[in-house]
Amino acid sequence: MPIPCRAAVVGASLVTSLIALTACGASGNSGGSDSASGKVEGQVTFQTWNLKANFKGYFEGLIADFERKYPDARVKWIDQPAEGYPEKLSADAAGGTLPDVVNVSPDLAYPLAKAGLALDLERAAGKYRGEYLDGAWRSNAMPGLPGVYAFPWYLNTGPMFYNKRLFRQAGLDPEKPPKTYDQLFEAAASMAKKSGRRTAMLASTPAIEDFGRYGVRLMNAAGTAFTFNEPKGVELLRHYKDLYAAGALDSQALTAKAESSGRKFQQQAVAMNPGSALDLQTFKKEAPSLYRSIGITDTVSNTGKANMYVQGLMVNAQSRVKPAAVAFAHFVTERKNQMAFARKVAIFPSTGGSLDDPYFTREDGTDATRVRVAAARSLKTAVNYTPVPLSDQMKTVLRNAVAKAVQGKEPPKAALDGAVAECNRLLKTG
């Protein structure tokens, strides 16, 4: 099930198929104007992404409520499996069968918006903007395009776990975990030195969102070129190179995936790692000594803002029932219905004020609420740092460049210059 931190990667076929549509001059006005005004009537096709198996009752009730509110409208719900979802969008877009309302992440919405197949909601439904968290609304703005191309739906982020026992052993205050990168680097160096290089602070190298949280400008204002090789980006990579040399970065960090980083943390070989309520339950069962020492804090950031994972509902710009499609997408994402969904699964609503609900602010002593409260607090100001044009191939380019620089095989500036050049080449060629 692609919840809670579902960060989809656009399939190459989706981008390729939509280049042709863009070249043919498709626009948001295809099939009608951008206006969402008019009578709410007709049949709306609504497509979700691997949600039916676990939430059939919720969505059937939601649809029934909408149809009661708008008696002249009907909703046909389509749920697609997680595997091959980008390819399905590609086929629908190329064949002119894209549903009226489509569940997308920003990276999936991007090529659709470029092809003129996603409705600009700033123009068509801007009156609703104030209902949503500002960061969530802006997460569906697309580089190089005016407007916003999906209603924000459910959100997630991950708090940071840390091992209080390892902090104490290193002479660090277990009640004051690092909040900024400078504090992190200082604490990591101290821990490595104090432990004789036996204990590292981290088990992973920086990804694009780390560059964002460090304060690096990731793309130019027009969204036409990557810029993470600017001096601040080089500075971050130099720090990680120093951490690796000092033993403050786990020796397997260069090849580690999220799962292996989690195992290192569970084995108490590293002191900090992002996680979720499910991880806490695992620690309690499989690593009770770690569980007794667990601290929960916000993700380290120089910007004061955590990373936001966001799902949205895009309206097909070519829909023949545009007023009904916009009304339904708004209905699904309005506060009451998002809160109801959040009580069924570990996600967070994107509507303003929802995160102040006691459900997200009060702990009851359980693992689930400990993490939920911490994550909800950081989501209020979180942003989506990952640029929507950044493909899986580009992420691999950056990861390889980081590995070379951290090992000392290539100077940090040269490594990032090369990564930016290659990512910009891929950006231009699609």
Tab-separated table of N, CA, C and O in Angstrom, residues 343-392:
chain	number	residue	atom	x	y	z
A	343	ARG	N	-7.790	9.412	10.609
A	343	ARG	CA	-8.068	8.534	11.753
A	343	ARG	C	-8.067	7.066	11.366
A	343	ARG	O	-8.130	6.189	12.234
A	344	LYS	N	-7.977	6.797	10.076
A	344	LYS	CA	-7.975	5.409	9.610
A	344	LYS	C	-6.589	4.911	9.225
A	344	LYS	O	-6.374	3.703	9.103
A	345	VAL	N	-5.653	5.840	8.997
A	345	VAL	CA	-4.322	5.457	8.546
A	345	VAL	C	-3.335	6.526	8.996
A	345	VAL	O	-3.727	7.672	9.261
A	346	ALA	N	-2.060	6.166	9.084
A	346	ALA	CA	-1.043	7.076	9.609
A	346	ALA	C	-0.625	8.121	8.582
A	346	ALA	O	0.485	8.111	8.058
A	347	ILE	N	-1.580	9.040	8.268
A	347	ILE	CA	-1.281	10.174	7.391
A	347	ILE	C	-1.766	11.437	8.099
A	347	ILE	O	-2.374	11.374	9.180
A	348	PHE	N	-1.518	12.580	7.485
A	348	PHE	CA	-1.865	13.860	8.094
A	348	PHE	C	-2.628	14.723	7.096
A	348	PHE	O	-2.303	14.749	5.911
A	349	PRO	N	-3.647	15.438	7.553
A	349	PRO	CA	-4.415	16.297	6.650
A	349	PRO	C	-3.635	17.534	6.235
A	349	PRO	O	-2.803	18.046	6.987
A	350	SER	N	-3.936	18.020	5.039
A	350	SER	CA	-3.257	19.205	4.506
A	350	SER	C	-4.054	20.479	4.739
A	350	SER	O	-3.660	21.547	4.283
A	351	THR	N	-5.167	20.378	5.430
A	351	THR	CA	-6.023	21.538	5.655
A	351	THR	C	-5.565	22.344	6.861
A	351	THR	O	-5.126	21.787	7.877
A	352	GLY	N	-5.683	23.666	6.750
A	352	GLY	CA	-5.261	24.557	7.824
A	352	GLY	C	-6.042	24.316	9.097
A	352	GLY	O	-7.257	24.140	9.078
A	353	GLY	N	-5.343	24.298	10.216
A	353	GLY	CA	-5.976	24.119	11.520
A	353	GLY	C	-6.159	22.679	11.935
A	353	GLY	O	-6.319	22.389	13.125
A	354	SER	N	-6.128	21.754	10.981
A	354	SER	CA	-6.375	20.351	11.321
A	354	SER	C	-5.315	19.786	12.260
A	354	SER	O	-5.614	18.964	13.126
A	355	LEU	N	-4.073	20.234	12.086
A	355	LEU	CA	-2.992	19.692	12.903
A	355	LEU	C	-3.028	20.205	14.335
A	355	LEU	O	-2.231	19.763	15.169
A	356	ASP	N	-3.952	21.143	14.625
A	356	ASP	CA	-4.149	21.607	15.999
A	356	ASP	C	-5.197	20.775	16.728
A	356	ASP	O	-5.435	20.975	17.921
A	357	ASP	N	-5.827	19.865	16.034
A	357	ASP	CA	-6.806	18.981	16.654
A	357	ASP	C	-6.124	18.150	17.738
A	357	ASP	O	-4.967	17.738	17.578
A	358	PRO	N	-6.788	17.892	18.853
A	358	PRO	CA	-6.186	17.084	19.922
A	358	PRO	C	-5.638	15.741	19.442
A	358	PRO	O	-4.697	15.209	20.037
A	359	TYR	N	-6.197	15.206	18.368
A	359	TYR	CA	-5.719	13.939	17.837
A	359	TYR	C	-4.247	14.029	17.438
A	359	TYR	O	-3.517	13.028	17.488
A	360	PHE	N	-3.818	15.227	17.077
A	360	PHE	CA	-2.432	15.431	16.640
A	360	PHE	C	-1.576	16.177	17.656
A	360	PHE	O	-0.396	16.434	17.405
A	361	THR	N	-2.141	16.528	18.798
A	361	THR	CA	-1.380	17.309	19.780
A	361	THR	C	-1.259	16.637	21.141
A	361	THR	O	-0.405	17.026	21.934
A	362	ARG	N	-2.101	15.656	21.418
A	362	ARG	CA	-2.096	15.030	22.743
A	362	ARG	C	-1.566	13.607	22.680
A	362	ARG	O	-2.039	12.793	21.898
A	363	GLU	N	-0.600	13.314	23.524
A	363	GLU	CA	-0.078	11.957	23.633
A	363	GLU	C	-0.886	11.178	24.665
A	363	GLU	O	-1.371	11.741	25.640
A	364	ASP	N	-1.006	9.874	24.431
A	364	ASP	CA	-1.703	9.025	25.394
A	364	ASP	C	-0.805	7.907	25.912
A	364	ASP	O	-1.267	6.938	26.510
A	365	GLY	N	0.503	8.061	25.678
A	365	GLY	CA	1.444	7.066	26.169
A	365	GLY	C	1.752	5.949	25.185
A	365	GLY	O	2.621	5.116	25.445
A	366	THR	N	1.062	5.922	24.044
A	366	THR	CA	1.309	4.869	23.058
A	366	THR	C	2.376	5.306	22.051
A	366	THR	O	2.620	6.499	21.865
A	367	ASP	N	2.969	4.314	21.395
A	367	ASP	CA	3.983	4.609	20.382
A	367	ASP	C	3.397	5.444	19.250
A	367	ASP	O	4.026	6.376	18.751
A	368	ALA	N	2.188	5.086	18.836
A	368	ALA	CA	1.573	5.776	17.696
A	368	ALA	C	1.424	7.271	17.957
A	368	ALA	O	1.711	8.096	17.089
A	369	THR	N	0.984	7.630	19.155
A	369	THR	CA	0.773	9.056	19.419
A	369	THR	C	2.088	9.791	19.625
A	369	THR	O	2.192	10.974	19.282
A	370	ARG	N	3.094	9.123	20.144
A	370	ARG	CA	4.394	9.782	20.322
A	370	ARG	C	4.918	10.278	18.983
A	370	ARG	O	5.374	11.423	18.860
A	371	VAL	N	4.843	9.418	17.979
A	371	VAL	CA	5.338	9.792	16.659
A	371	VAL	C	4.373	10.733	15.954
A	371	VAL	O	4.778	11.684	15.294
A	372	ARG	N	3.077	10.481	16.111
A	372	ARG	CA	2.074	11.315	15.436
A	372	ARG	C	2.172	12.763	15.876
A	372	ARG	O	2.133	13.691	15.051
A	373	VAL	N	2.318	12.984	17.159
A	373	VAL	CA	2.407	14.350	17.676
A	373	VAL	C	3.671	15.035	17.176
A	373	VAL	O	3.650	16.204	16.770
A	374	ALA	N	4.787	14.305	17.176
A	374	ALA	CA	6.045	14.895	16.715
A	374	ALA	C	5.974	15.247	15.232
A	374	ALA	O	6.417	16.320	14.805
A	375	ALA	N	5.418	14.348	14.437
A	375	ALA	CA	5.333	14.599	12.995
A	375	ALA	C	4.371	15.733	12.682
A	375	ALA	O	4.649	16.596	11.846
A	376	ALA	N	3.231	15.756	13.357
A	376	ALA	CA	2.235	16.805	13.107
A	376	ALA	C	2.795	18.180	13.429
A	376	ALA	O	2.526	19.155	12.716
A	377	ARG	N	3.583	18.263	14.473
A	377	ARG	CA	4.176	19.544	14.851
A	377	ARG	C	5.089	20.071	13.738
A	377	ARG	O	5.043	21.253	13.386
A	378	SER	N	5.875	19.196	13.147
A	378	SER	CA	6.814	19.645	12.117
A	378	SER	C	6.117	19.918	10.785
A	378	SER	O	6.592	20.733	9.982
A	379	LEU	N	4.995	19.274	10.540
A	379	LEU	CA	4.294	19.449	9.268
A	379	LEU	C	3.675	20.827	9.095
A	379	LEU	O	3.404	21.255	7.976
A	380	LYS	N	3.442	21.524	10.182
A	380	LYS	CA	2.785	22.830	10.087
A	380	LYS	C	3.569	23.798	9.210
A	380	LYS	O	2.989	24.665	8.553
A	381	THR	N	4.875	23.661	9.204
A	381	THR	CA	5.710	24.569	8.410
A	381	THR	C	6.552	23.829	7.376
A	381	THR	O	7.429	24.419	6.754
A	382	ALA	N	6.299	22.534	7.190
A	382	ALA	CA	7.122	21.716	6.293
A	382	ALA	C	6.934	22.117	4.836
A	382	ALA	O	5.922	22.709	4.454
A	383	VAL	N	7.946	21.794	4.027
A	383	VAL	CA	7.879	22.049	2.590
A	383	VAL	C	8.363	20.804	1.850
A	383	VAL	O	9.088	19.984	2.403
A	384	ASN	N	7.972	20.687	0.606
A	384	ASN	CA	8.452	19.597	-0.233
A	384	ASN	C	9.760	20.040	-0.882
A	384	ASN	O	9.753	20.800	-1.841
A	385	TYR	N	10.888	19.564	-0.349
A	385	TYR	CA	12.186	20.014	-0.849
A	385	TYR	C	12.549	19.380	-2.187
A	385	TYR	O	13.329	19.954	-2.957
A	386	THR	N	12.055	18.198	-2.473
A	386	THR	CA	12.464	17.512	-3.691
A	386	THR	C	11.881	18.196	-4.919
A	386	THR	O	10.666	18.254	-5.073
A	387	PRO	N	12.712	18.723	-5.820
A	387	PRO	CA	12.174	19.372	-7.021
A	387	PRO	C	11.361	18.385	-7.849
A	387	PRO	O	11.794	17.243	-8.064
A	388	VAL	N	10.187	18.793	-8.306
A	388	VAL	CA	9.326	17.859	-9.021
A	388	VAL	C	9.945	17.322	-10.309
A	388	VAL	O	9.619	16.206	-10.713
A	389	PRO	N	10.864	18.045	-10.990
A	389	PRO	CA	11.451	17.449	-12.196
A	389	PRO	C	12.549	16.431	-11.916
A	389	PRO	O	13.092	15.829	-12.837
A	390	LEU	N	12.920	16.247	-10.625
A	390	LEU	CA	14.044	15.364	-10.296
A	390	LEU	C	13.615	13.907	-10.451
A	390	LEU	O	12.878	13.373	-9.625
A	391	SER	N	14.085	13.254	-11.497
A	391	SER	CA	13.709	11.873	-11.785
A	391	SER	C	14.559	10.896	-10.984
A	391	SER	O	15.563	11.265	-10.366
A	392	ASP	N	14.174	9.629	-11.046
A	392	ASP	CA	14.936	8.587	-10.361
A	392	ASP	C	16.355	8.504	-10.923
A	392	ASP	O	17.321	8.299	-10.188
